[in-house]
Short mmCIF file of C-alpha atoms and ligand atoms in Angstrom, two decimals:
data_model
loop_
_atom_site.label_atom_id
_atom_site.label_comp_id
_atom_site.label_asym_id
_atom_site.label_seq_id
_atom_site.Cartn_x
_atom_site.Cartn_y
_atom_site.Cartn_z
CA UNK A 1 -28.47 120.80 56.97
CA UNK A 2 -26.08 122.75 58.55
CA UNK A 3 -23.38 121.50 61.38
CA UNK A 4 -25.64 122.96 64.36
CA UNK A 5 -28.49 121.31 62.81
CA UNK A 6 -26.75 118.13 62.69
CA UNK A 7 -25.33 118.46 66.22
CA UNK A 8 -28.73 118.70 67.39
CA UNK A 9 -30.04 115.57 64.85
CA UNK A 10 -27.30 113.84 67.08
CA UNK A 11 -28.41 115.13 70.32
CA UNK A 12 -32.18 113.78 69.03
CA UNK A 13 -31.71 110.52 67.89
CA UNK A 14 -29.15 109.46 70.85
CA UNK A 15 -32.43 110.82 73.58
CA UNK A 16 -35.18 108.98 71.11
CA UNK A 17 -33.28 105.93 69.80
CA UNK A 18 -32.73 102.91 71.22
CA UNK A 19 -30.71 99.48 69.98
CA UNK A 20 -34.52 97.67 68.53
CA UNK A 21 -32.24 94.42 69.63
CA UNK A 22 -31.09 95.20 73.34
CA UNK A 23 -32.23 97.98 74.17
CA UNK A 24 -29.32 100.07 74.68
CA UNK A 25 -28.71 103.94 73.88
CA UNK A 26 -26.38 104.91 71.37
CA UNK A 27 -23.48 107.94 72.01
CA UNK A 28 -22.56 110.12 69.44
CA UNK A 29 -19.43 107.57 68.28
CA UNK A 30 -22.17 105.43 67.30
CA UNK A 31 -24.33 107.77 65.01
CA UNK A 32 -23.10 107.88 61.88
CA UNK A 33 -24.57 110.84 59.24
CA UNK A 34 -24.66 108.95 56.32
CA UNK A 35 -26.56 111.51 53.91
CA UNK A 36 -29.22 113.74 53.31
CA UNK A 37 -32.20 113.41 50.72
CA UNK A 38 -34.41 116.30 50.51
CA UNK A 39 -35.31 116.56 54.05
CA UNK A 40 -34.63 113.02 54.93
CA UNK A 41 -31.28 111.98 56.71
CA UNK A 42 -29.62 108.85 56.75
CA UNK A 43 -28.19 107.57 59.78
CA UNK A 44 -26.46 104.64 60.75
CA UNK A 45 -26.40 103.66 64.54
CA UNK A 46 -24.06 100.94 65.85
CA UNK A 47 -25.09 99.55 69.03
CA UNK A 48 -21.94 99.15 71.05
CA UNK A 49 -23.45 96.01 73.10
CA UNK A 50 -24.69 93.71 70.48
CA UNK A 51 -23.22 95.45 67.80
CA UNK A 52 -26.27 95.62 65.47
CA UNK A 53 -26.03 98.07 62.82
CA UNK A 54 -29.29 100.01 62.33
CA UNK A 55 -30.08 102.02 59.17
CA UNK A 56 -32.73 104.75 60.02
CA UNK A 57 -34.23 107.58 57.64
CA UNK A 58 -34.89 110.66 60.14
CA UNK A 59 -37.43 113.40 58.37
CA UNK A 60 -35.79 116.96 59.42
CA UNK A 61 -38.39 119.98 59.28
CA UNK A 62 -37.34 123.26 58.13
CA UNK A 63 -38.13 124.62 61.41
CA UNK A 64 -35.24 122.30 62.90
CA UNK A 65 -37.78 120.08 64.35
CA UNK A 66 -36.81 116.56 63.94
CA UNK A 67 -39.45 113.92 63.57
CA UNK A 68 -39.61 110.51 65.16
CA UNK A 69 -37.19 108.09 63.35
CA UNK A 70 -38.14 105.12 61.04
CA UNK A 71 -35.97 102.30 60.87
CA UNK A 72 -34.96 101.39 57.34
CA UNK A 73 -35.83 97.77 57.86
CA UNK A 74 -37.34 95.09 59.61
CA UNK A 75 -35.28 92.61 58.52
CA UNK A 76 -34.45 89.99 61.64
CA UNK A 77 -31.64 90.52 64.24
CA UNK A 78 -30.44 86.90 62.96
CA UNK A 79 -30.12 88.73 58.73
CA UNK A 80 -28.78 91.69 60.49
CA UNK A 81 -25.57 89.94 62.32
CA UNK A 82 -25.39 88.46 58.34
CA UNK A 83 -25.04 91.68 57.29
CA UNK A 84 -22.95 92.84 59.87
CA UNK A 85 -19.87 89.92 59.27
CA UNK A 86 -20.17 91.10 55.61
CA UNK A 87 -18.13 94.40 54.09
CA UNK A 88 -19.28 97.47 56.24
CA UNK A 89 -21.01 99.86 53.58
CA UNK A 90 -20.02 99.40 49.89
CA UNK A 91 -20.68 102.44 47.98
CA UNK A 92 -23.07 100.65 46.00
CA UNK A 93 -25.29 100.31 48.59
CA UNK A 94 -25.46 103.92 49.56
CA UNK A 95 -26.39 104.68 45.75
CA UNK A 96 -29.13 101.96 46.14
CA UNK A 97 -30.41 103.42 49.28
CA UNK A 98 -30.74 106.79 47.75
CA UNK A 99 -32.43 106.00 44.69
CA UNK A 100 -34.76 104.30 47.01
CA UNK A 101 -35.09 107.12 49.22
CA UNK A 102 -35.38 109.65 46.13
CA UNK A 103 -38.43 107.65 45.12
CA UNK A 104 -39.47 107.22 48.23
CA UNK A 105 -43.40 107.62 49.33
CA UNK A 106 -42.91 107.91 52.96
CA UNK A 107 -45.06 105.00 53.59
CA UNK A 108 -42.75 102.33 55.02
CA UNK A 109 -45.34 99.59 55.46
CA UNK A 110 -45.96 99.44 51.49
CA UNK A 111 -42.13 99.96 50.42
CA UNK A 112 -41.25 96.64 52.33
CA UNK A 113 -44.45 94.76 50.81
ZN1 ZN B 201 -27.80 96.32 70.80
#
């Protein structure tokens, strides 16, 4: 992914995303490119009202079409301020997340069963 790809990622995600706990929209301070897998990018999004960090996986076409977002998790707002009072993002857990996203199916339902 190039930069004027990811500008446009940016420009995507803050016009389709919204905070899944208050419902506010996110600027681009607040969209964090973690990665890229293949053709899957990592964002995180920090809502700057409750201050929920969001993980989402966004699958990026090579036509520069990006596809609606997934949310990494449905783990509860409660687990989620847990996570947030702990260390930001260790390294570790961006290794974990991309081993799980290089073996990744695409079916979200199943990988959280
Ligand atoms: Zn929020």
């Amino acid at each position: 992914m190039n930069s004027y790809q990811l500008q446009e990622l940016i420009k995507n995600i803050q016009s389709m995303m919204r905070c899944p706990s208050c419902g506010a929209s996110y600027t681009e301070n607040q969209i964090h490119f973690l990665g890229q897998l293949d053709m899957a990018a990592l964002i995180q999004l920090d809502c700057q009202s409750c201050g929920l960090p969001v993980m989402a996986t966004i699958v990026v076409s090579d036509k520069n079409q990006v596809q609606a977002p997934k949310l990494m998790s449905d783990i509860s707002t409660e687990e989620m301020r847990d996570v947030k009072n702990h260390d930001p993002v260790s390294s570790d857990h961006i290794v974990d997340v991309h081993s799980f996203l290089k073996d990744f199916d695409g079916n979200f339902e199943q990988a959280f069963k």
